[in-house]
mmCIF file of C-alpha atoms in Angstrom:
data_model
loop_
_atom_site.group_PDB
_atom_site.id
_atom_site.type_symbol
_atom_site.label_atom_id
_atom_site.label_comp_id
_atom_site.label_asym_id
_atom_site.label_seq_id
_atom_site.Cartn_x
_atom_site.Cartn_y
_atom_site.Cartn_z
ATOM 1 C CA UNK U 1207 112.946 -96.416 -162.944
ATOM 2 C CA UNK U 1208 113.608 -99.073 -160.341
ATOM 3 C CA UNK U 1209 114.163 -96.612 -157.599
ATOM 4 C CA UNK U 1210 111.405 -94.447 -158.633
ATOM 5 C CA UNK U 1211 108.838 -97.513 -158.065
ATOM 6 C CA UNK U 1212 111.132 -98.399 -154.828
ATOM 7 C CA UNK U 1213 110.108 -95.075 -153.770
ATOM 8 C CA UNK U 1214 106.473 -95.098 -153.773
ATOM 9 C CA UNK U 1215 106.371 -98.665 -152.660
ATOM 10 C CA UNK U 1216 108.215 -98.009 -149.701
ATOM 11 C CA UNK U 1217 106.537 -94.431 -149.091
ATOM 12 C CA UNK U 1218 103.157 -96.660 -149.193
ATOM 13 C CA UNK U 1219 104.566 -99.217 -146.728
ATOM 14 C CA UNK U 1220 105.102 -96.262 -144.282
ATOM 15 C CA UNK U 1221 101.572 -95.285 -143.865
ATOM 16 C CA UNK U 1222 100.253 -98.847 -142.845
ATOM 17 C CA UNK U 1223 99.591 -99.058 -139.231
ATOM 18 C CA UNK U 1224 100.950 -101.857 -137.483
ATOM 19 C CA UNK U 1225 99.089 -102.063 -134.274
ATOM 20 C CA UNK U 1226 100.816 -105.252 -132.864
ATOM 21 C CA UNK U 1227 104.243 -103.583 -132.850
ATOM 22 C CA UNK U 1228 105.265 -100.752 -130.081
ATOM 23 C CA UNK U 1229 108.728 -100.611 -128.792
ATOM 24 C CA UNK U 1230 109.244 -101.257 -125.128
ATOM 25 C CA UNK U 1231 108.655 -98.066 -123.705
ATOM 26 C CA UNK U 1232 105.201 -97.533 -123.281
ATOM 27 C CA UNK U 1233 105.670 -93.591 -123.672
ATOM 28 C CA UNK U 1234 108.310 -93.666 -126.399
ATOM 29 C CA UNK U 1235 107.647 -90.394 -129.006
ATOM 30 C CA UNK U 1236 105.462 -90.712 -131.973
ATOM 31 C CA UNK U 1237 108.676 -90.629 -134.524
ATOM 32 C CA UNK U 1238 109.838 -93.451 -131.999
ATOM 33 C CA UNK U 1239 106.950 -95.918 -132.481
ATOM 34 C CA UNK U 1240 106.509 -95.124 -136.402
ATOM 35 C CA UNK U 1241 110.152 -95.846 -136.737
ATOM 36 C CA UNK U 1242 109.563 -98.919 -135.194
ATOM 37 C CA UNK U 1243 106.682 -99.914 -137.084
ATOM 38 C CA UNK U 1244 107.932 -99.347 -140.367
ATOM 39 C CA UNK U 1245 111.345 -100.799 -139.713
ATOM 40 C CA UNK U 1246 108.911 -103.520 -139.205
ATOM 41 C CA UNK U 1247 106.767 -103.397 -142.099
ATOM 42 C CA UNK U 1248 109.864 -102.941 -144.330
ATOM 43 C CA UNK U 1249 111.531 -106.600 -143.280
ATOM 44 C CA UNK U 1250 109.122 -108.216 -145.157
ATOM 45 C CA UNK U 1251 109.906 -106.092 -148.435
ATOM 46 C CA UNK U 1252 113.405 -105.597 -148.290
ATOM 47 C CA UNK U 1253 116.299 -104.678 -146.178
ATOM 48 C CA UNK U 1254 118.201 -101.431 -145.537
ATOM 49 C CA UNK U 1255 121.664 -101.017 -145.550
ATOM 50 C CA UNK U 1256 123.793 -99.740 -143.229
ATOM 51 C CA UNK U 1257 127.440 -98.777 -142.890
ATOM 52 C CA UNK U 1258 129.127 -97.462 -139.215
ATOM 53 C CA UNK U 1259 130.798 -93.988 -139.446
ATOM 54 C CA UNK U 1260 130.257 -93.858 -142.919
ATOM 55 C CA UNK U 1261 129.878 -89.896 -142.561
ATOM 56 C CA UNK U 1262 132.846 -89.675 -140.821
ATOM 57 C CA UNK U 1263 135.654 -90.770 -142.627
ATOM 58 C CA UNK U 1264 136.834 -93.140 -145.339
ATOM 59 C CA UNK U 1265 139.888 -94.690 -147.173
ATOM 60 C CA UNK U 1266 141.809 -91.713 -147.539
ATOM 61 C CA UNK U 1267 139.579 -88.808 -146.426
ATOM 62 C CA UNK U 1268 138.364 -87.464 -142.816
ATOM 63 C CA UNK U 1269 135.817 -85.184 -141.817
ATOM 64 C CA UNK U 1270 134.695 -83.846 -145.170
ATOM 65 C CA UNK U 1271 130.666 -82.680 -144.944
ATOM 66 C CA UNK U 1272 128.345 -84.827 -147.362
ATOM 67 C CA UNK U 1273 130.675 -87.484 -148.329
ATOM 68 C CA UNK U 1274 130.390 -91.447 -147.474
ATOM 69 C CA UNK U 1275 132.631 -93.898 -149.706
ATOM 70 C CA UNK U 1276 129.058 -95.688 -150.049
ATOM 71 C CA UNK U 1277 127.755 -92.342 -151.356
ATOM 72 C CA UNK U 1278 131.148 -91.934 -153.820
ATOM 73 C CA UNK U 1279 130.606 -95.221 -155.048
ATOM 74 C CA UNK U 1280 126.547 -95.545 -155.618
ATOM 75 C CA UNK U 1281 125.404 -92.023 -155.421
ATOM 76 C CA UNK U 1282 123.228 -92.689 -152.565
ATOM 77 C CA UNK U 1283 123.961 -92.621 -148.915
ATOM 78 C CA UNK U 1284 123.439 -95.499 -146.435
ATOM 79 C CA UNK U 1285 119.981 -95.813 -145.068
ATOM 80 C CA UNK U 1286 121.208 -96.269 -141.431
ATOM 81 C CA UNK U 1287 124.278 -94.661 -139.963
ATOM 82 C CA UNK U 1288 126.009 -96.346 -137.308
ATOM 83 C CA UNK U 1289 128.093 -93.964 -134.219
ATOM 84 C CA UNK U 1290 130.309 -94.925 -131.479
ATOM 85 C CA UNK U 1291 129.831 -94.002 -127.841
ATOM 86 C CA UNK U 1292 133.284 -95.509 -126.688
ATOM 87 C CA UNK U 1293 135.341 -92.666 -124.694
ATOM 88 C CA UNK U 1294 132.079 -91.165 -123.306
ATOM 89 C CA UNK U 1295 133.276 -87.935 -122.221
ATOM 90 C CA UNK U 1296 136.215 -87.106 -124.138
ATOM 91 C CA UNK U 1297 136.406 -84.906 -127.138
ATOM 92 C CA UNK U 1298 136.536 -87.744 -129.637
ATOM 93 C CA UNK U 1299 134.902 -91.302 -129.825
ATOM 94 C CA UNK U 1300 137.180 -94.617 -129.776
ATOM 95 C CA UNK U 1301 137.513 -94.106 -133.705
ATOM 96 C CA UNK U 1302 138.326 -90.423 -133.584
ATOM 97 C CA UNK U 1303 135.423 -89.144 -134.119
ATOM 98 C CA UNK U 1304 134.710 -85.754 -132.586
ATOM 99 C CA UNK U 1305 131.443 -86.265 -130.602
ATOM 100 C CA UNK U 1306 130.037 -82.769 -131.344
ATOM 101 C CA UNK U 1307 130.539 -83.712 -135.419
ATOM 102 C CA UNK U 1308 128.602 -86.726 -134.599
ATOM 103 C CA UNK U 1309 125.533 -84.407 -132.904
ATOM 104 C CA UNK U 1310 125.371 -82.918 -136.263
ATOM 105 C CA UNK U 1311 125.837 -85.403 -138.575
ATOM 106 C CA UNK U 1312 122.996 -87.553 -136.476
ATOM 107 C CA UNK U 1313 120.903 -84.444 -137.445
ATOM 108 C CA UNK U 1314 121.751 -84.930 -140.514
ATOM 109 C CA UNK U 1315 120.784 -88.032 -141.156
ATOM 110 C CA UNK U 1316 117.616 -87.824 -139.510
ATOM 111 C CA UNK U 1317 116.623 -84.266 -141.745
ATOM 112 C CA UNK U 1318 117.533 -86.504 -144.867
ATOM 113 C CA UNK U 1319 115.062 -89.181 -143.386
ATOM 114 C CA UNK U 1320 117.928 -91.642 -142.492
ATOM 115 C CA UNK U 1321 118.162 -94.195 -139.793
ATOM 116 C CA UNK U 1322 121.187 -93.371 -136.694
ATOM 117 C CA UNK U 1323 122.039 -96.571 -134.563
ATOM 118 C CA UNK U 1324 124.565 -96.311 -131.543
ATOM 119 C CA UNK U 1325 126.934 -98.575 -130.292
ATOM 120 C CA UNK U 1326 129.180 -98.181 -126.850
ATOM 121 C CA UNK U 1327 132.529 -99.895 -127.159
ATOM 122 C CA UNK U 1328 132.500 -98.447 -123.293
ATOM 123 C CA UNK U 1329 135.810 -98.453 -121.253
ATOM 124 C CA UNK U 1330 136.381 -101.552 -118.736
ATOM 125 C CA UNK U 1331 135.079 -99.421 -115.957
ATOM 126 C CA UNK U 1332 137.408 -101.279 -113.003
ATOM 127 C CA UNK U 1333 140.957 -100.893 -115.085
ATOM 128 C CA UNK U 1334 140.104 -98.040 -117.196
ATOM 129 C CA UNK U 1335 141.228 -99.896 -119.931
ATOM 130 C CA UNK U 1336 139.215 -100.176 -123.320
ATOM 131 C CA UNK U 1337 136.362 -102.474 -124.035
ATOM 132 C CA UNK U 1338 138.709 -105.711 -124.818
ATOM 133 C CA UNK U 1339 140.516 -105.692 -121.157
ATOM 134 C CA UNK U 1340 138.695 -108.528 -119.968
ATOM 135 C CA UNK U 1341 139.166 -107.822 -116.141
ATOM 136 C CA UNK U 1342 135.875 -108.560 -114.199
ATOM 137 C CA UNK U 1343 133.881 -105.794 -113.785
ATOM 138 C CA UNK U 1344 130.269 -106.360 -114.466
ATOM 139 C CA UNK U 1345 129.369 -107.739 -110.703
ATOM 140 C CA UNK U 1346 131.582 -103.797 -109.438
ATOM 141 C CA UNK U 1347 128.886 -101.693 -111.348
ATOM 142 C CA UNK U 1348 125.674 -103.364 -110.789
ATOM 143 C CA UNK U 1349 123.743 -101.975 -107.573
ATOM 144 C CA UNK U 1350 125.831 -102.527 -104.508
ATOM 145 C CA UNK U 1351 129.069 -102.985 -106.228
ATOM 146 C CA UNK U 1352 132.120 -101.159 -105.555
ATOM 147 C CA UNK U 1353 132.232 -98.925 -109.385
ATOM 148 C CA UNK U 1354 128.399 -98.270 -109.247
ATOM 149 C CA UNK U 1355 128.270 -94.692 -108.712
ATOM 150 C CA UNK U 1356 131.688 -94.535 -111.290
ATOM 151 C CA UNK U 1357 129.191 -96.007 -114.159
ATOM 152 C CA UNK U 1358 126.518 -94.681 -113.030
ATOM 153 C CA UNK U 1359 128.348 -90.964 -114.100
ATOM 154 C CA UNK U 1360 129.353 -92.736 -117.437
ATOM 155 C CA UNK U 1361 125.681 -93.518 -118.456
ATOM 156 C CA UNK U 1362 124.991 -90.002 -117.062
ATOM 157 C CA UNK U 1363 127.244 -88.876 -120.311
ATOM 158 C CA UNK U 1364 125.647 -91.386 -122.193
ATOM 159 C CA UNK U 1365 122.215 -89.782 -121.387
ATOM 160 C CA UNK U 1366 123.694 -86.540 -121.920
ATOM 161 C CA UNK U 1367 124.566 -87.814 -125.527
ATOM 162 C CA UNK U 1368 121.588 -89.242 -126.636
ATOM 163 C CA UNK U 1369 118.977 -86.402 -124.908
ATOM 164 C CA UNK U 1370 120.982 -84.109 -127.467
ATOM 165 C CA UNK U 1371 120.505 -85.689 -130.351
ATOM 166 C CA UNK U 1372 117.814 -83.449 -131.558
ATOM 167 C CA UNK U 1373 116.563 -81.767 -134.948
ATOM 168 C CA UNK U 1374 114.902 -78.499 -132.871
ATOM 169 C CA UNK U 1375 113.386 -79.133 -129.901
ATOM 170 C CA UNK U 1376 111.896 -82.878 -131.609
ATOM 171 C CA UNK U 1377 113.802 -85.548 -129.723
ATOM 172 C CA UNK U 1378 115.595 -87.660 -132.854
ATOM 173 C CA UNK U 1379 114.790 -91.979 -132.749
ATOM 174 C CA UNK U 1380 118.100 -93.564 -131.972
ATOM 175 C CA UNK U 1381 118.588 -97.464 -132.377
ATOM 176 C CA UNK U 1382 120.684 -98.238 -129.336
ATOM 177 C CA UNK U 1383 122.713 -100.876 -129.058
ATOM 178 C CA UNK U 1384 125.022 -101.666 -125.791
ATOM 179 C CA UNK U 1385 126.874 -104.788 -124.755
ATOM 180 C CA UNK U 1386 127.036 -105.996 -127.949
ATOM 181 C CA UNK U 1387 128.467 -109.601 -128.713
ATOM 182 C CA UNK U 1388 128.059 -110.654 -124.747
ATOM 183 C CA UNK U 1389 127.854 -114.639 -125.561
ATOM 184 C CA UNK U 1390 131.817 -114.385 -126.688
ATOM 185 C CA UNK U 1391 134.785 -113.380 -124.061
ATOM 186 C CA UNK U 1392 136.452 -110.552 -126.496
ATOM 187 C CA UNK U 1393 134.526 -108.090 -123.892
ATOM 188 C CA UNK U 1394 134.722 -107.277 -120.227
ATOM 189 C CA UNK U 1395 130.660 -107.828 -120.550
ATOM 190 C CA UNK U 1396 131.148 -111.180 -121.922
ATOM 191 C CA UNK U 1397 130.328 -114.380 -121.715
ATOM 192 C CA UNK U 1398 132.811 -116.526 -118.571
ATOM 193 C CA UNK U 1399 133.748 -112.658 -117.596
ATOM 194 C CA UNK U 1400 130.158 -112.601 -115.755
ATOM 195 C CA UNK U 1401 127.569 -114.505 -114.999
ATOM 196 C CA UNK U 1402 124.458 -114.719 -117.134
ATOM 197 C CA UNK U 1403 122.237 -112.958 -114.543
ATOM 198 C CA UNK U 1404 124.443 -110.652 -113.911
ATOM 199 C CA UNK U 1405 124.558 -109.660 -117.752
ATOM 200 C CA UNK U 1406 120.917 -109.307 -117.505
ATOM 201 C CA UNK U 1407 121.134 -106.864 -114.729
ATOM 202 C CA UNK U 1408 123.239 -104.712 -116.285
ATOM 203 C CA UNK U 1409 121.056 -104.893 -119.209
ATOM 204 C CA UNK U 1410 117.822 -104.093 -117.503
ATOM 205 C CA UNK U 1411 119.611 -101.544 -115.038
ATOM 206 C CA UNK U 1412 120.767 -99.486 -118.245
ATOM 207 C CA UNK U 1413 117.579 -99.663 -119.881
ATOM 208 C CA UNK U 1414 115.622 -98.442 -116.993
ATOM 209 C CA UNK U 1415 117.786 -95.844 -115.775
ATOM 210 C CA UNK U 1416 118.023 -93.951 -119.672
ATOM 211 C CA UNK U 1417 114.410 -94.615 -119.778
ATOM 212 C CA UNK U 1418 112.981 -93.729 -116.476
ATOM 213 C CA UNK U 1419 115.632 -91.801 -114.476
ATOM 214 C CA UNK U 1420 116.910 -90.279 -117.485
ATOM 215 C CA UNK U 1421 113.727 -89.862 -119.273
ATOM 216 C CA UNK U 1422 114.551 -90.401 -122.744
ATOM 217 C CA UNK U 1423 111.338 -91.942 -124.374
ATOM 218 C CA UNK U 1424 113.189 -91.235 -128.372
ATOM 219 C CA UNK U 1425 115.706 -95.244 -127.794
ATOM 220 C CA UNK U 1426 114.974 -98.022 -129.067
ATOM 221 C CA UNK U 1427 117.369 -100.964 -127.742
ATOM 222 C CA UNK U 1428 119.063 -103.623 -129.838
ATOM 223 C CA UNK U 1429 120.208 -106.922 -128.236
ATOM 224 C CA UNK U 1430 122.823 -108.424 -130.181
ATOM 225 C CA UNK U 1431 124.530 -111.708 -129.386
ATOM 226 C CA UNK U 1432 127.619 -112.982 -132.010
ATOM 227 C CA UNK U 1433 127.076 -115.788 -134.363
ATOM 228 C CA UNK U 1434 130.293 -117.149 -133.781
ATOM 229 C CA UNK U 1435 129.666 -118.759 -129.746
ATOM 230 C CA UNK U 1436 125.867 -120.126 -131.085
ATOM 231 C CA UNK U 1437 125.130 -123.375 -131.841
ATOM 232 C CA UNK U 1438 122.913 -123.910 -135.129
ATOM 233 C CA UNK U 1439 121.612 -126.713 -134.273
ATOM 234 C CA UNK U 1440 119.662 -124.989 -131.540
ATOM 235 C CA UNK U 1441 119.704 -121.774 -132.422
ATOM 236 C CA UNK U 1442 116.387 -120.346 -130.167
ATOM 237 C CA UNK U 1443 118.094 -121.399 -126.943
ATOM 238 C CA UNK U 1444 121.390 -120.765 -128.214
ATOM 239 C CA UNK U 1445 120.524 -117.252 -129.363
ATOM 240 C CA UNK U 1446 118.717 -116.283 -125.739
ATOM 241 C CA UNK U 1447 121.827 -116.850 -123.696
ATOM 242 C CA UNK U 1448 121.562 -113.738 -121.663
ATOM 243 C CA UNK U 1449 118.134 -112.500 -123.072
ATOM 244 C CA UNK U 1450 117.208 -109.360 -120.551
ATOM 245 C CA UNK U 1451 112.646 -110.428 -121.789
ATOM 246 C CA UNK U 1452 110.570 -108.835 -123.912
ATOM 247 C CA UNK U 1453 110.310 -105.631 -121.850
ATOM 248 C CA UNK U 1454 114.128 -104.686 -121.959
ATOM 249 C CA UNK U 1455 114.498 -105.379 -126.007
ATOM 250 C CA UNK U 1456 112.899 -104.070 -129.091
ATOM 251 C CA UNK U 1457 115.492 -104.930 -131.894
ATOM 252 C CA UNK U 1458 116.942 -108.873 -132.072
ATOM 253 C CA UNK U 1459 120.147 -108.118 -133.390
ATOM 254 C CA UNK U 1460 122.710 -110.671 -135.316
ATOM 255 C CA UNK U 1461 126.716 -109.964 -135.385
ATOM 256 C CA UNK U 1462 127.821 -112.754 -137.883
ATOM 257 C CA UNK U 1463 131.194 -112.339 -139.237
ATOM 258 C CA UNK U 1464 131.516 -116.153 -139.187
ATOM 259 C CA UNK U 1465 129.609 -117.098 -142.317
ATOM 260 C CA UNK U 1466 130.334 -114.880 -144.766
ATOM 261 C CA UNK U 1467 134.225 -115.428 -145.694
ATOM 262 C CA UNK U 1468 136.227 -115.265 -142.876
ATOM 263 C CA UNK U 1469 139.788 -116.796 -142.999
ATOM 264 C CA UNK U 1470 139.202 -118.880 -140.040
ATOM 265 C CA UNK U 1471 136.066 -120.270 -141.256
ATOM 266 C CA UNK U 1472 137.583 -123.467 -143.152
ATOM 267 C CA UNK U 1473 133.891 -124.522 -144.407
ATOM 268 C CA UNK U 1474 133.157 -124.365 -148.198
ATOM 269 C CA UNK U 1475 131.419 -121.374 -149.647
ATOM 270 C CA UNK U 1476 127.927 -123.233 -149.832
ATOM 271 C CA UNK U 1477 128.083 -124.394 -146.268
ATOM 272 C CA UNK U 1478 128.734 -120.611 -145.194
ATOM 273 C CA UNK U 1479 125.737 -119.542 -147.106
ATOM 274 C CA UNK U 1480 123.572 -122.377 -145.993
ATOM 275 C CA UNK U 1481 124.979 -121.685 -142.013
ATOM 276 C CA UNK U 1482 124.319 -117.780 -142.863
ATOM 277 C CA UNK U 1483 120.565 -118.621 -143.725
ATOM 278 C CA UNK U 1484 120.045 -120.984 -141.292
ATOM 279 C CA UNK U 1485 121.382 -118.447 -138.353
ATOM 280 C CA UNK U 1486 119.067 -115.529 -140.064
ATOM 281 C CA UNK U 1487 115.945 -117.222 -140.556
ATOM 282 C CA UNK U 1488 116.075 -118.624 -137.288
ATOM 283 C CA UNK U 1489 116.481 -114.896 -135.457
ATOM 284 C CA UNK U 1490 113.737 -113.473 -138.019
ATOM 285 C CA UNK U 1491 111.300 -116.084 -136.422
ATOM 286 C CA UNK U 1492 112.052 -115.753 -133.265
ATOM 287 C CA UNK U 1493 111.447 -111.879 -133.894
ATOM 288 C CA UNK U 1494 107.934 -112.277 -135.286
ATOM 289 C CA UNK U 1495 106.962 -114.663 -132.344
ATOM 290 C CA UNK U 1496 108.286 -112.290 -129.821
ATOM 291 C CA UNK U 1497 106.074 -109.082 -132.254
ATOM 292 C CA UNK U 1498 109.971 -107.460 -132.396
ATOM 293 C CA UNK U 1499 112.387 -106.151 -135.240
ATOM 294 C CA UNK U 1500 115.133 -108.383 -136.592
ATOM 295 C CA UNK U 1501 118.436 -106.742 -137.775
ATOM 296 C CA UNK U 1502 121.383 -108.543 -139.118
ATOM 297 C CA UNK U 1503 123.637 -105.661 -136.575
ATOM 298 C CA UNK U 1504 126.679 -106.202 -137.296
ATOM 299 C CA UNK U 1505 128.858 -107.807 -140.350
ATOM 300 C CA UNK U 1506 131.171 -107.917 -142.913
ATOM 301 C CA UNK U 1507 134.696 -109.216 -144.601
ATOM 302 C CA UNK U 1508 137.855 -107.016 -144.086
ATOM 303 C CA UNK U 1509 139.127 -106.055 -147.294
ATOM 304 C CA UNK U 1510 136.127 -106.839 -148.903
ATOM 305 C CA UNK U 1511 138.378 -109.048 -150.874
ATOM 306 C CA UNK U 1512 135.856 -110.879 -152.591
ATOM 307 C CA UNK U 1513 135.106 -109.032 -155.394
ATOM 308 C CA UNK U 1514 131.414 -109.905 -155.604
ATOM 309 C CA UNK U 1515 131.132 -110.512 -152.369
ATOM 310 C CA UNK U 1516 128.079 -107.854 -151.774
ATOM 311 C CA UNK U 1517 125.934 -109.740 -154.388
ATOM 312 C CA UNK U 1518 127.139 -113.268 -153.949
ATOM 313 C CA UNK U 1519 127.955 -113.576 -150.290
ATOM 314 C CA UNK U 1520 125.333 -111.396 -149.099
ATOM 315 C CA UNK U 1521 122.280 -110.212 -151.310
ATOM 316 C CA UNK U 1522 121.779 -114.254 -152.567
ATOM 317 C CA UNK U 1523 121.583 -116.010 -149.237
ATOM 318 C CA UNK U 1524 119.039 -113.312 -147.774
ATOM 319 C CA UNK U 1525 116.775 -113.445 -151.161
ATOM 320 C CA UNK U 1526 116.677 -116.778 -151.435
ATOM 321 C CA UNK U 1527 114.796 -117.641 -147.826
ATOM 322 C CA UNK U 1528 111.544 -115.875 -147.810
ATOM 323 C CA UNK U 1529 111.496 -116.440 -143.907
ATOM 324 C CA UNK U 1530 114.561 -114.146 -143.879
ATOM 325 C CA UNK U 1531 112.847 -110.477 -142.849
ATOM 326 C CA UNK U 1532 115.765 -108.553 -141.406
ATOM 327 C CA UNK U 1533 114.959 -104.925 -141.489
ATOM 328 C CA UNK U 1534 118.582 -103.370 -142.095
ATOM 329 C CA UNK U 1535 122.218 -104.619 -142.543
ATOM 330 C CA UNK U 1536 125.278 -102.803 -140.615
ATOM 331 C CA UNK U 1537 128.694 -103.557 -142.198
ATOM 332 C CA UNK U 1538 131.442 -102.347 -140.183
ATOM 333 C CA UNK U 1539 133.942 -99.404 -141.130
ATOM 334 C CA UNK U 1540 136.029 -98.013 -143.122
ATOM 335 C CA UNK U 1541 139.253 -97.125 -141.462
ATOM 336 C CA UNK U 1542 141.883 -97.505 -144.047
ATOM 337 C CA UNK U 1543 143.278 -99.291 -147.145
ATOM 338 C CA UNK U 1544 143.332 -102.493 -145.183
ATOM 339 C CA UNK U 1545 140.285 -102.114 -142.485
ATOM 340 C CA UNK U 1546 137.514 -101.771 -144.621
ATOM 341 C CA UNK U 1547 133.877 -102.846 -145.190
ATOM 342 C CA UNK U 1548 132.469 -101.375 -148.346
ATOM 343 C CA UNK U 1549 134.299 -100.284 -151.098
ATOM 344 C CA UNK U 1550 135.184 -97.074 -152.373
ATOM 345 C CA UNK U 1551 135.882 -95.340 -155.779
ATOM 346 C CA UNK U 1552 138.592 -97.646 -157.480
ATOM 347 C CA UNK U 1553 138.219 -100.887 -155.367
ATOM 348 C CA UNK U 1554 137.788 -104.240 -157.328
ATOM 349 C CA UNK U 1555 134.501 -104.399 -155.529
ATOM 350 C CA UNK U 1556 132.744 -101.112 -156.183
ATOM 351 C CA UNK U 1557 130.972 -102.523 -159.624
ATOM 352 C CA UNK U 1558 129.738 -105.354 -157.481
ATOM 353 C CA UNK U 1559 127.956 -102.744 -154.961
ATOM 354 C CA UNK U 1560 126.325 -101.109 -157.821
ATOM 355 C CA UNK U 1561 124.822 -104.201 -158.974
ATOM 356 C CA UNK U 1562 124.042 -104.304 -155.070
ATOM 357 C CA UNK U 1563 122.619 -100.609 -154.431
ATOM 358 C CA UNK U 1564 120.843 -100.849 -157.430
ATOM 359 C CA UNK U 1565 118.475 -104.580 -156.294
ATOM 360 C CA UNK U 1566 114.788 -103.361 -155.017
ATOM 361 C CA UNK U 1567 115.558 -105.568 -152.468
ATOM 362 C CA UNK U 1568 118.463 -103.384 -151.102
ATOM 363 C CA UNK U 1569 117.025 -99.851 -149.491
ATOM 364 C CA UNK U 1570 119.149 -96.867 -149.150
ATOM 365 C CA UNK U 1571 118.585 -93.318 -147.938
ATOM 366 C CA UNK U 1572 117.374 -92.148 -150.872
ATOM 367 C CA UNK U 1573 114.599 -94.857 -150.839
ATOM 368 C CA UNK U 1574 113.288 -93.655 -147.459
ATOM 369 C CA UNK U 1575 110.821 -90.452 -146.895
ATOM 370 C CA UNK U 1576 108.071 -91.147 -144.144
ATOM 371 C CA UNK U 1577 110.209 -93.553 -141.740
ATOM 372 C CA UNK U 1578 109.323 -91.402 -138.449
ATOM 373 C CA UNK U 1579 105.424 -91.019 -139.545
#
């Protein structure tokens, strides 16, 4: 009965215009803007959830068609489905992941009314080594530099990708979301491995070659800094290190694996929460000043070895701020028995989820049917 009332709330929310929001491209498709729009409108209701390759694989099981552990467990797949773009050009993506599967699951998704966001764990593109060789490289690709025509090629496959994501001939909306955690040095892109203007190049070079050499008008880009290098206690400026402006981002992404049970985070549970809501409400306000889309990105606890950890760790903290309006949560994957981000059928933590899945504040596929009108 919940879910039934979920529906036709959220079916209602779809149909109200929100003039003030349009994603950066001034000619991005219809299904484009009204994603953007309603991913909007649907913050300040509730928040989707998403899980990364969850139509892939999961503990235990590869490739099978229509299964997600989050489906096994709840009955319901995610509302947004994160993909890989790392090892552009290969047969399979850095997780395995055969990149024409992912063409058709992305269809998939979007037939079911589902929500596909991208990431690019891309190659260090001076070594050839993966996205954690921390060689400089950002200043050899911009304009100029020595690699520019090599990346240029790789975003040519990236373009490739993305202009084939299609249901028919209608381009599909894809939340894309490059560079990812730049203000911490895990990356060749990151922070002390570049400059912060140089970051910003690449940022703004990438946008406007896949939107105006490239021509795809169906992306809308999500800048996504790590909770773990920002400062609380200034969290605007904090947040903005690296910002490309208003005209390069439509989604303010949050990766915060810091707050929410970590080993290395030696702070009591409360202070976690409290650090959690502080870092969340702060992004969500800088989101509606800017007229853009929060999303808490990227997140999660390995193991999921807190057994309520869905309800407790998560669902509380964002319920209890009303100045929280994130409009979808990405946990990360599941890989195995011990690299894992949701449960699946058996694990100590599956009731939990159910309690989780089943909150009208938590929105899953099956809760979404006009997103792209």
């Amino acid at each position: 009965m919940i879910r039934s009332l979920l529906y036709i709330l959220v079916t209602s929310i779809a149909t109200i215009p929100t003039l003030a929001q349009h994603p950066l491209d001034p000619h991005a498709t219809a299904g484009t803007v009204s994603l953007y729009r309603n991913l909007q409108s649907l913050s300040t209701k509730g928040i989707l959830f998403g899980h990364h390759e969850t139509d892939a694989y999961g503990v235990g099981w590869t490739g099978t068609e229509g299964r997600s552990d989050i489906k096994d467990v709840c009955g319901a797949y995610p509302a947004v489905h994160g993909w890989d773009l790392g090892k552009e050009g290969q047969r399979n993506n850095i997780d395995g992941v055969p990149f024409e599967s992912m063409h058709r699951w992305i269809r998939d998704v979007y037939a079911r009314g589902g929500i596909n966001t991208i990431s690019w764990h891309v190659d260090n593109p001076v070594t050839g080594g993966c996205s954690w060789d921390t060689t400089r490289a950002v200043q050899s690709i911009l304009p100029g530099g020595k690699q520019h025509a090599d990346f240029v090629q790789r975003l040519d496959r990236v373009a490739a990708f993305l202009a084939a994501c299609k249901h028919g001939h209608e381009p599909i909306p894809i939340i894309f979301r490059p560079y990812h955690e730049h203000n911490g040095n895990w990356f060749w892109w990151g922070k002390g491995l570049c400059t912060e203007e140089e970051y910003i190049q690449l940022w703004r070079f990438t946008v406007d070659y896949l939107k105006n050499t490239k021509g795809l008008h169906h992306i809308l880009y999500a800048f996504s800094p790590d909770r773990s290098r920002m400062n609380l206690k200034d969290a605007r400026a904090s947040y903005l290190y690296g910002y490309p402006g208003d005209a390069y981002v439509d989604i303010l992404g949050y990766d915060n694996y810091m707050d929410v049970g970590i080993t290395w985070n030696k702070k009591p549970p409360q202070e976690q929460a409290d650090d959690l809501r502080t870092g969340l409400s702060a992004v969500s306000a800088l989101a509606r000043e800017k007229k853009k889309v929060a999303a808490f990105t990227e997140t999660g606890l390995e193991g999921v070895t807190n057994p309520s950890w869905y309800t407790d760790v998560i669902l509380k903290p964002l319920k209890s701020d009303r100045s929280i309006q994130m409009a979808y949560i990405m946990v990360w994957r599941n890989g195995n028995d011990k690299h894992h981000y949701a449960p699946y059928p058996g694990h100590p933590a599956a009731a939990d989820f159910q309690v989780f899945y089943q909150d009208p504040y938590t929105l899953f596929e099956n809760d979404l049917k006009a997103v792209y009108r």
